[in-house]
XYZ file of C-alpha atoms in Angstrom:
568
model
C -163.103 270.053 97.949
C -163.317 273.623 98.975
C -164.646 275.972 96.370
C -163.502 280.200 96.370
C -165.580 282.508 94.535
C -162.651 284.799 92.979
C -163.664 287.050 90.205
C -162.595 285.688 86.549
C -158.762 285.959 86.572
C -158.238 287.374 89.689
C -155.959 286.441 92.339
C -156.993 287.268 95.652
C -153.980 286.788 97.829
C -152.317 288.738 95.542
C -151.582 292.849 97.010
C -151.038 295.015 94.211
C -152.015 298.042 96.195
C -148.737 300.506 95.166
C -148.961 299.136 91.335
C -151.472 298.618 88.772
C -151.605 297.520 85.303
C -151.987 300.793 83.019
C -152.855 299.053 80.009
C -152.283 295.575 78.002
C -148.876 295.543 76.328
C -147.333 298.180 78.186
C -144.514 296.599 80.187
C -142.127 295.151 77.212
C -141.518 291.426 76.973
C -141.025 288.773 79.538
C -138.565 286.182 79.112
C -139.521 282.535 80.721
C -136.872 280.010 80.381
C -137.895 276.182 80.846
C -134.407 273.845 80.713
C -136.716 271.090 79.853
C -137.963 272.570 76.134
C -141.526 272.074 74.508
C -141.938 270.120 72.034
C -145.735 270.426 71.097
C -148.287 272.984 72.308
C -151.282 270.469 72.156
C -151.280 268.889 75.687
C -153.330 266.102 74.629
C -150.430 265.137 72.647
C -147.919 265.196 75.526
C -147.752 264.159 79.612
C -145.110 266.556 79.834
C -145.355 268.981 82.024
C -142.843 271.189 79.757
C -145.901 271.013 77.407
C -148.760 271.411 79.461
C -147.443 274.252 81.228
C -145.876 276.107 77.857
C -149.367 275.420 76.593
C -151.351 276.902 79.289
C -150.127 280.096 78.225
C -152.796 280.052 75.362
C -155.241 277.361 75.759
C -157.241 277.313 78.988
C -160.133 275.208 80.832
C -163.435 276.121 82.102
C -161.644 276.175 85.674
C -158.617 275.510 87.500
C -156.984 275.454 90.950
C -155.433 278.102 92.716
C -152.128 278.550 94.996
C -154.133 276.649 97.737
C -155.521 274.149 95.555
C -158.808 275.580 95.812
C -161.081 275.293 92.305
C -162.044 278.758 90.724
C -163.981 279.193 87.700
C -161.918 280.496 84.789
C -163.886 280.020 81.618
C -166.804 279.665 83.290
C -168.807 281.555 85.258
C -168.891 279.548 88.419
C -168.203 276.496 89.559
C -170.838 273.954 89.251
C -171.883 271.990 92.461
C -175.202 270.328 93.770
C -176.018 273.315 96.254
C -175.876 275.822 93.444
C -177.748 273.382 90.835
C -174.741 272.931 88.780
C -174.311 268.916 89.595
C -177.783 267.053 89.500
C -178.786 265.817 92.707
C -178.524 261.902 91.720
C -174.207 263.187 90.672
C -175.110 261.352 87.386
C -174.141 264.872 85.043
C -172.369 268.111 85.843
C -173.250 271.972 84.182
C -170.982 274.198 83.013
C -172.143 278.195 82.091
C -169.571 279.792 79.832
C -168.560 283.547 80.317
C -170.517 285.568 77.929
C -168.095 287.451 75.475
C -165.910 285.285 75.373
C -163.465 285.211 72.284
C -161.313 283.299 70.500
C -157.747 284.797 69.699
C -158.691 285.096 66.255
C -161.661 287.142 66.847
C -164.084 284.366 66.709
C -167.263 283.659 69.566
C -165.696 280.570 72.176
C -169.093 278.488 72.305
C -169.916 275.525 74.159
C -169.608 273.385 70.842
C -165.807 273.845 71.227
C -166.140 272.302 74.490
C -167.738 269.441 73.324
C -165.286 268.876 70.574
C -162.635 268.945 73.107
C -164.497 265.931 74.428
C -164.344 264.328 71.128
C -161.330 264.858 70.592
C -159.600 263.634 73.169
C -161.671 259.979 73.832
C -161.721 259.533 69.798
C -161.724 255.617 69.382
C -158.721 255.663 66.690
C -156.062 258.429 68.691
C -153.832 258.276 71.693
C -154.502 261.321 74.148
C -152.085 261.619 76.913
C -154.866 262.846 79.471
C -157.956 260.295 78.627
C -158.749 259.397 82.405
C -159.715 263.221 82.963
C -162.916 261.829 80.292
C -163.707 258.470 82.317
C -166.921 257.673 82.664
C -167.973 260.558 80.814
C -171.400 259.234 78.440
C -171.647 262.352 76.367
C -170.935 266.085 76.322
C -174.547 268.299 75.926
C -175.039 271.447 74.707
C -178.280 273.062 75.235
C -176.866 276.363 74.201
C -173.973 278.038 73.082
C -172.901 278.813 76.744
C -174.119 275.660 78.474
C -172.034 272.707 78.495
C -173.694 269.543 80.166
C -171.389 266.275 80.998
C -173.118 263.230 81.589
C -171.775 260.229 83.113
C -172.750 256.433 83.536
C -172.945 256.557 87.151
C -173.156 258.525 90.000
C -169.580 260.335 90.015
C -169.144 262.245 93.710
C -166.053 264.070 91.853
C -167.108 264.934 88.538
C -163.953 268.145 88.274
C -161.531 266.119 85.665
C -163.105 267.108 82.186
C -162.132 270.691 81.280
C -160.497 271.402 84.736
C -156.804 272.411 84.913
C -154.349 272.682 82.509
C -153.851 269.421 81.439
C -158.001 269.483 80.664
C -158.210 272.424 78.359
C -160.279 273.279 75.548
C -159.042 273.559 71.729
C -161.261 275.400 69.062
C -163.248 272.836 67.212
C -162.507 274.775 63.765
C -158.870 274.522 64.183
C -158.738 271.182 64.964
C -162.073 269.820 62.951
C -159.224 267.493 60.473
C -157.127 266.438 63.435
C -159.428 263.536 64.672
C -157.904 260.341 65.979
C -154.892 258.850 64.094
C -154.793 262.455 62.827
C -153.740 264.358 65.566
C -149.911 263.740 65.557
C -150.000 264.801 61.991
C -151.577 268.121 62.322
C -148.433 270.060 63.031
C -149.596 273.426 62.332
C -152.350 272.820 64.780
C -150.324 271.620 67.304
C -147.522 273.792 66.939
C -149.546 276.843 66.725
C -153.033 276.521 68.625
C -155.345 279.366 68.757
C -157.139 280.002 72.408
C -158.232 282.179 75.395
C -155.265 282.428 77.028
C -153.751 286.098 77.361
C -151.233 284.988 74.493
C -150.851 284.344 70.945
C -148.466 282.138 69.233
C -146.056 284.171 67.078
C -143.666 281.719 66.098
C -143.287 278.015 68.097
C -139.264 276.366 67.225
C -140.134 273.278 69.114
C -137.105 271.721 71.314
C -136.014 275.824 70.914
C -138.069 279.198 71.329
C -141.273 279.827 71.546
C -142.295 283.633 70.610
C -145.687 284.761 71.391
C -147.204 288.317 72.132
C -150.332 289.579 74.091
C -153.960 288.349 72.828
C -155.571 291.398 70.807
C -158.749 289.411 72.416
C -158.120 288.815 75.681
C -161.089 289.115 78.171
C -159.903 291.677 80.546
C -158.416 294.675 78.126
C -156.289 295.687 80.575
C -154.153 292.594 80.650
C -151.423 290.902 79.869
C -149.083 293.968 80.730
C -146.527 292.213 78.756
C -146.601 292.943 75.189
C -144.411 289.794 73.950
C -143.410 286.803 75.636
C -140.240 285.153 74.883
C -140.435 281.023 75.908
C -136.733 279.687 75.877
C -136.703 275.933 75.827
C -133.210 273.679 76.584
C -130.088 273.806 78.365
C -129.841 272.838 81.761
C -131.223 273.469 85.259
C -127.732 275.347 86.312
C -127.938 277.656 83.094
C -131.592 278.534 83.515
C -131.338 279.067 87.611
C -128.630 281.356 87.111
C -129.940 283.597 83.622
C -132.404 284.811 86.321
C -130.618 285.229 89.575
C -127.303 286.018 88.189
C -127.168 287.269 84.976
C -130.948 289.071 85.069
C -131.341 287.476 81.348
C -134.137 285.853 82.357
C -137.458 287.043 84.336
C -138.706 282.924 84.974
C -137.449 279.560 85.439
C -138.911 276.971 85.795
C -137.983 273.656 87.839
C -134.918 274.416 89.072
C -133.767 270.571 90.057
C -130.476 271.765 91.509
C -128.459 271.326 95.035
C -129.584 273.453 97.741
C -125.983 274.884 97.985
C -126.146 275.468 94.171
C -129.538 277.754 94.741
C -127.967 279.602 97.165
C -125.060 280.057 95.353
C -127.406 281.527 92.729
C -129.820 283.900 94.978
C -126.292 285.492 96.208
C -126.159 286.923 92.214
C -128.676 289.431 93.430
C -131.051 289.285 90.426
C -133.937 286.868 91.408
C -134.988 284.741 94.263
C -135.968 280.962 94.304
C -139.951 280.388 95.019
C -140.857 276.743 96.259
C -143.822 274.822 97.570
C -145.054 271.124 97.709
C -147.553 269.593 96.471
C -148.019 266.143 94.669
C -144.436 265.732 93.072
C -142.851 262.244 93.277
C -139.182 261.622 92.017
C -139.628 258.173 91.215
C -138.528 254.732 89.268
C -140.643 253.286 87.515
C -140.533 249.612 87.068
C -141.829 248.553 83.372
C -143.679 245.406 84.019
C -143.112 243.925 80.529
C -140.610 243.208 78.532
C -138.405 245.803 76.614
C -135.965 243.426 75.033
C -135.222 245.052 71.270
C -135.001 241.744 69.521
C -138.932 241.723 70.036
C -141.194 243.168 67.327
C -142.329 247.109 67.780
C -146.154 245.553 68.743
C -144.768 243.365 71.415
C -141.859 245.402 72.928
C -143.012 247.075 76.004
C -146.520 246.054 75.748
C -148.561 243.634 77.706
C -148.110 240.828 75.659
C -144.646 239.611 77.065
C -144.643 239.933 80.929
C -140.602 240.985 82.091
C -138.616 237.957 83.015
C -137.827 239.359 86.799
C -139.314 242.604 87.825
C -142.576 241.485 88.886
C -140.679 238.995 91.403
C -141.588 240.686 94.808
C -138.502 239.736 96.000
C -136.690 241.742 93.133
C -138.326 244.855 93.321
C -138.315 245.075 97.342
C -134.415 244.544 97.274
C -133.880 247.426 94.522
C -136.348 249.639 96.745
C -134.374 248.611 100.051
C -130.953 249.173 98.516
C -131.629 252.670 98.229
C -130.284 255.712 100.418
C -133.021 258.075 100.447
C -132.080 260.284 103.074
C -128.671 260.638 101.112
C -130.541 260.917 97.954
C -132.588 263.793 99.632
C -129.262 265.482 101.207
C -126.933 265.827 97.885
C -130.067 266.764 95.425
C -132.508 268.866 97.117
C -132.201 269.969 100.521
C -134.699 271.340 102.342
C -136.907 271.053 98.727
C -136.959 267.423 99.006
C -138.470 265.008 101.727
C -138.117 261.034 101.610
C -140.847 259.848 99.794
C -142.485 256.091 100.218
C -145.556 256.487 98.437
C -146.891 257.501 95.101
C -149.300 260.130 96.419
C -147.222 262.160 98.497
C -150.058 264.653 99.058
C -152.010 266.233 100.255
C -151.887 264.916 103.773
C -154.831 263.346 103.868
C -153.968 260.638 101.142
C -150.182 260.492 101.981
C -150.612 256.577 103.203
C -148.076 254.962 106.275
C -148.019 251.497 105.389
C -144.399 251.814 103.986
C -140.878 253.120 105.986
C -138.385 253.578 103.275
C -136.124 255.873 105.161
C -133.437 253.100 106.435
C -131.263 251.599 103.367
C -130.654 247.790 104.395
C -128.258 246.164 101.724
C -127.862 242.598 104.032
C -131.427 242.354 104.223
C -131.816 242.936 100.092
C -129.644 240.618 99.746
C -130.885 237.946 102.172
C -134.508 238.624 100.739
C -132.713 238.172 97.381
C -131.162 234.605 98.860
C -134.033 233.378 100.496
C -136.543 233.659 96.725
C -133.281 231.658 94.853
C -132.332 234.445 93.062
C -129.021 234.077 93.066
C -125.700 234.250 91.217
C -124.662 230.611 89.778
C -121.554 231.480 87.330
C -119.274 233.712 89.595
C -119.651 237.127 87.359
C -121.418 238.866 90.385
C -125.001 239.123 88.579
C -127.568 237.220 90.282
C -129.770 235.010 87.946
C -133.108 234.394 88.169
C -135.084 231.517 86.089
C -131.084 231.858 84.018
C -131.975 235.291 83.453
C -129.051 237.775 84.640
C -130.479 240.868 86.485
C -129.200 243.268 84.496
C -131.297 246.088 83.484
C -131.000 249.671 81.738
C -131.917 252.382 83.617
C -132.761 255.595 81.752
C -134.105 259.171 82.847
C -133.392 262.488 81.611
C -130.724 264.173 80.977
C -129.888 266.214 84.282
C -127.265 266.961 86.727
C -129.264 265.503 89.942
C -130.179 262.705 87.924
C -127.335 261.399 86.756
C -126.039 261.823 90.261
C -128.951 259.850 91.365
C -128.286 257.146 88.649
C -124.152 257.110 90.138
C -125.480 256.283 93.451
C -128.413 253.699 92.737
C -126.374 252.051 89.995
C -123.509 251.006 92.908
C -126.253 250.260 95.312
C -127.550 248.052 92.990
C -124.356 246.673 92.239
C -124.141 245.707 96.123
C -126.755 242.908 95.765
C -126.003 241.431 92.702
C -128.395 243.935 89.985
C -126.107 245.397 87.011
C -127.458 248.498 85.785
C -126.600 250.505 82.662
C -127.462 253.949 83.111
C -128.460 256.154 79.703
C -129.878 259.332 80.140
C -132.206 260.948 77.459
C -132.894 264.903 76.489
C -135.531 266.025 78.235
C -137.451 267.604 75.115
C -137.597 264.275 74.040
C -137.905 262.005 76.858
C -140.872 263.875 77.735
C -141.811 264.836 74.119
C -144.863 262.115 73.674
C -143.822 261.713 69.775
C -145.124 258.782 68.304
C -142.494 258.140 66.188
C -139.228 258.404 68.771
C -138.174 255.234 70.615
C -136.780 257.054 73.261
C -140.152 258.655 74.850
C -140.855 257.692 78.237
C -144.383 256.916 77.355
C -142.344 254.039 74.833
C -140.220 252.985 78.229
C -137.859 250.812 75.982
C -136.069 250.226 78.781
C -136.245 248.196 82.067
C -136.436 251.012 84.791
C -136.976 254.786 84.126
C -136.891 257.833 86.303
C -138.753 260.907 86.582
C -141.401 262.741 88.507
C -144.512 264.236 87.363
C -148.168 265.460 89.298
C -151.680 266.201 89.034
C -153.763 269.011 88.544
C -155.813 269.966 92.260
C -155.786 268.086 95.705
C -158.623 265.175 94.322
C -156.141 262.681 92.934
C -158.744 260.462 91.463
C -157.640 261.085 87.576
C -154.284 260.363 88.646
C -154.578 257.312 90.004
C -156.758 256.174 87.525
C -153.205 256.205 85.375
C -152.352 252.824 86.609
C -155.777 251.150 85.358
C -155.684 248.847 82.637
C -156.224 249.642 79.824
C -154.635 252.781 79.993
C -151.335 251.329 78.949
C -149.257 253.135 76.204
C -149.604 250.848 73.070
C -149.165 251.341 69.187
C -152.984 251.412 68.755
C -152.859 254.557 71.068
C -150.561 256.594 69.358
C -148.160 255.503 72.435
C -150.225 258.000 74.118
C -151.203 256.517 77.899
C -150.882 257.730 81.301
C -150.188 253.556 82.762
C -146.509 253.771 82.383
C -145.026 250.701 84.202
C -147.849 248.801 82.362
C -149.068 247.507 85.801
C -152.432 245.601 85.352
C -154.266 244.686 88.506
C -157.836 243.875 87.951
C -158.461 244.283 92.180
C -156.817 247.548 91.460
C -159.358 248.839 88.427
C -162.522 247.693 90.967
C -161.238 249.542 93.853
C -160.776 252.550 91.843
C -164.081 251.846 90.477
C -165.416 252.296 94.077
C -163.339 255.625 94.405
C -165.430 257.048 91.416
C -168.668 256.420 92.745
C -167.548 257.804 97.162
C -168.466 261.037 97.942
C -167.666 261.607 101.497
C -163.774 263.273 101.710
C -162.467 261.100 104.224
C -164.034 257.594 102.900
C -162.436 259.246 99.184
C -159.180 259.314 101.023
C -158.901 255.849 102.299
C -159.694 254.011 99.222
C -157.271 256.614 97.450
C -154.751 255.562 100.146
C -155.480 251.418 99.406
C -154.722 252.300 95.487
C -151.601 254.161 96.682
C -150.528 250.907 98.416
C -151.687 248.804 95.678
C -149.492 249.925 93.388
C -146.260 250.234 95.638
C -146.902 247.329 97.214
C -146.941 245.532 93.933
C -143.712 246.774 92.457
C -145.501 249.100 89.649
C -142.734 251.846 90.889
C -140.010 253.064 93.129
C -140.538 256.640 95.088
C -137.574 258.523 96.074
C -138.120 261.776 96.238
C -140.908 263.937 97.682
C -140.033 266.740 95.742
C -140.621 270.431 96.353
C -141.574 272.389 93.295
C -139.054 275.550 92.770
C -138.785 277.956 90.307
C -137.129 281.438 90.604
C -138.173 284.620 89.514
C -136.265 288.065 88.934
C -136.724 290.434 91.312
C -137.872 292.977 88.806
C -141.094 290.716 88.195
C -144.152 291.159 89.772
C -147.666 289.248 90.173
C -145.853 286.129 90.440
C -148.155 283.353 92.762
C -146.440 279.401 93.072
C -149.246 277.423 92.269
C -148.043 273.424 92.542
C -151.625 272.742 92.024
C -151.579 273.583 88.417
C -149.819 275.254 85.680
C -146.846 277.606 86.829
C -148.058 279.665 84.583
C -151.879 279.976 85.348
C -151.265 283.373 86.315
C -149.079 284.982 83.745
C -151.685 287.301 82.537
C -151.421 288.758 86.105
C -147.444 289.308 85.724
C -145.995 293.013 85.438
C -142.645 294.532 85.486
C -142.746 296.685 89.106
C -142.401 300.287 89.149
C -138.471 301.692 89.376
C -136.977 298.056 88.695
């Protein structure tokens, strides 16, 4: 990990040498559109990224990464490592020094002990939080004063950047939150809906699945920012609707994951009004392969939990024919162009943990189908579905609702079709696919389904948090809220000690290898599909200035560095 010592806030590839910001407030309202609509503004309540990044707007961590993936202090005054004294020499605890002056939006002092509630919070014993690995390992949460913040763990931890670090780590205010402990916290809707922070804005008025209407923070650090007085945060619609309110139409000044056909974005860019920004980082379009059974006649404690394993997709001989039906250069062609890359692996970056064992770049239907033959699987009563123990391999395959998706769904459906697998395709709104509610069956957290599709990625280049998504116990269940980064439900206990070994390496290239073994682990073993290496792009008007890609983090980490440029 490389650290950068940039100032609090500041951005330094960032030129603004012919405009500055005069004063907070004073360029009008920005208008961000997201097709893919929040539905919460607590992240801990959500892995979408439609909420993490809607969120980051207002709540923020003690530090993040940057456009190169570099960690910079944010809350904090620096980044703690064992040259500057900030990680004890034995890498058993980490030290974090707050900012001095550092305020809450409503006026009050941000102390460590909101830090430490944070902590609380989000590894409470009776609630679900959608981000606990960022906490593992972590014994306790110290604070010596109100700006120190010391996290302790039960071993030696080489990488100890996953609790408050990056959007998805944030920090709530304890007195906001005090009565939204463990089964709690899904109730607390005022809370969740309307958090107070740090961020440079306030929550005005949140219409989840809608509009979110927030304007600058009265209490914002540096007084000359946000330059934007109001933000308005549209949520829905599509991809094609969003793309085009900023690059044709100039209604929009920012949107956000533009999953559209290359000839489609340049289509768009010809408007005049905006341009498409894009970058790649960590982002996998993927299926994921639920590794118990979904079958609705089961009761709501057994469906999709560990207790009933699926009746055929842990067969190797299954999952490698779905994955070598598959056209992934064609896949790659008619969704994303030069913004996409075959992808074969989970972790498709950064290089240095983007493993070769697998080519996935050649579809072979005969050989699916003779690797189908060969395990027995086969169909015995003419209908053109192969069996397997008498179960027909018929599955429902769900994702979100999107153009490239469903095109996506066309083609792998018929693939499918070619070696015997019958698929029934159902696509789901993304507010709510991604929506983590406890109460909807459609989540994908939930997966009542067979096979789902989606992507999502990690905070920074150190994927250890992320791959500790696939241990164990961190399985969505009812006793977690559904909350639970382990969405196939893939439980290897060979996989859980090699991660265990990744916690405790420090050296960067050793870290790599074993983070490279987990990456084949859970490929190798069916726990998903990858697709897609997908670029991240976004487009902004041209009007809009201060704008940095950052696939490292939140889109939005910067926002409070935004302006509207001189004579636009």
């Amino acid at each position: 990990m490389i650290f950068k010592p940039l100032m609090l806030g500041m951005i330094a590839s960032l030129a603004l040498a012919t405009t500055t910001i005069a004063e907070r407030g004073s360029d009008g309202n920005v208008s961000i559109i997201y097709w893919q609509a929040p539905s919460i503004l607590n992240p801990f309540l959500s892995g979408g990224t439609k909420d993490v990044e809607s969120a980051s707007l207002v709540l923020e961590p003690l530090a993040r990464y940057d456009e190169n993936g570099e960690l910079t202090p944010w809350l904090a005054t620096r980044v703690p490592t064992v040259a500057n004294g900030g990680i004890s020499e034995d890498l058993t605890s980490i030290t974090w020094n707050i900012s001095p002056g550092l305020l809450w939006s409503d006026g009050t002092p941000f102390t460590a002990a909101d830090v430490k509630f944070s902590y609380e919070y989000c590894t409470h014993p009776e609630g679900g939080c959608a981000f606990l690995t960022k906490f593992d390992g972590v014994t306790n949460v110290e604070t010596p004063d109100e700006l120190t913040v010391v996290v302790n763990f039960d071993k030696p931890t080489p990488f100890p950047y996953g609790p408050f670090v990056g959007g998805e780590s944030p920090i709530i205010q304890a007195a906001q939150f005090a009565d939204c402990l463990g089964a709690k916290a899904p109730e607390c809707t005022e809370q969740n809906f309307n958090p107070i922070g740090t961020g440079p804005f306030v929550v005005d008025e949140f219409k989840p699945n809608d509009v979110i209407t927030l304007s600058a923070n009265p209490n914002y650090r540096d007084t000359a920012k946000p330059a934007f007085a109001t933000v308005t945060f549209k949520g829905g619609g599509d991809a094609t609707a969003a793309g085009r309110a900023v690059m044709e139409t100039g209604e929009f000044d920012y949107a956000w994951n533009l999953q559209l056909a290359p000839d489609v974005i340049a289509q768009m860019q010809a408007g005049g009004k905006g341009k498409p920004v894009a970058g790649f980082g960590p982002l996998m379009e993927r299926i994921m392969l639920n590794q118990t059974n979904s079958d609705p006649a089961l009761d709501a404690d057994t469906r999709s939990t560990a207790k009933v394993a699926h009746p055929f997709l842990r067969e190797p001989a299954v999952y490698k024919a779905l994955s070598l039906a598959i056209d992934r250069p064609l896949l790659v062609e008619i969704g994303y162009g030069q913004a996409g890359r075959v992808g074969c692996n989970w972790i498709p970056a950064p290089a240095a943990v983007n493993s070769d064992t697998f080519k996935c770049d050649v579809q072979d239907i005969p050989g699916a189908n003779k690797m189908l033959d060969d395990a027995g699987i086969v169909d015995t009563d003419g209908d053109g579905i192969r069996e397997k123990d008498g179960v027909p391999l018929k599955v429902l395959y769900q994702t979100s609702t999107n153009a490239v998706r469903q095109d996506f769904q066309a083609l792998i459906k018929q693939w499918w079709q070619e070696i015997g697998v019958e698929a029934e395709l159902r696509n789901i709104n993304a507010s709510v696919f991604f929506g983590g509610d406890p109460g909807s069956p459609d989540t994908f957290q939930k997966f009542y389904a067979d096979v789902q599709m989606y992507a999502n990625t990690f905070n920074g280049t150190d994927p250890q948090s992320y791959l500790g998504n696939m241990l164990c116990d961190k399985a969505p269940r009812p006793e977690t809220q559904w909350q639970g980064e382990n969405i196939s439900r893939f439980c290897d206990p060979a996989y859980d000690a090699l991660y265990a070994k990744l916690t405790e390496t420090a050296g960067a290239d050793e870290r790599a290898a074993i983070a490279r073994q987990l990456n084949d682990m859970a490929v190798a073993s069916g726990a998903m599909i990858p697709l897609v290496h997908r670029g991240r792009l976004s487009a902004h008007a041209n009007t809009l200035g201060g704008v940095v890609l950052n696939v490292w983090d939140s889109e939005l980490w910067n926002v409070a560095d935004w302006f509207r440029k001189e004579g636009s």
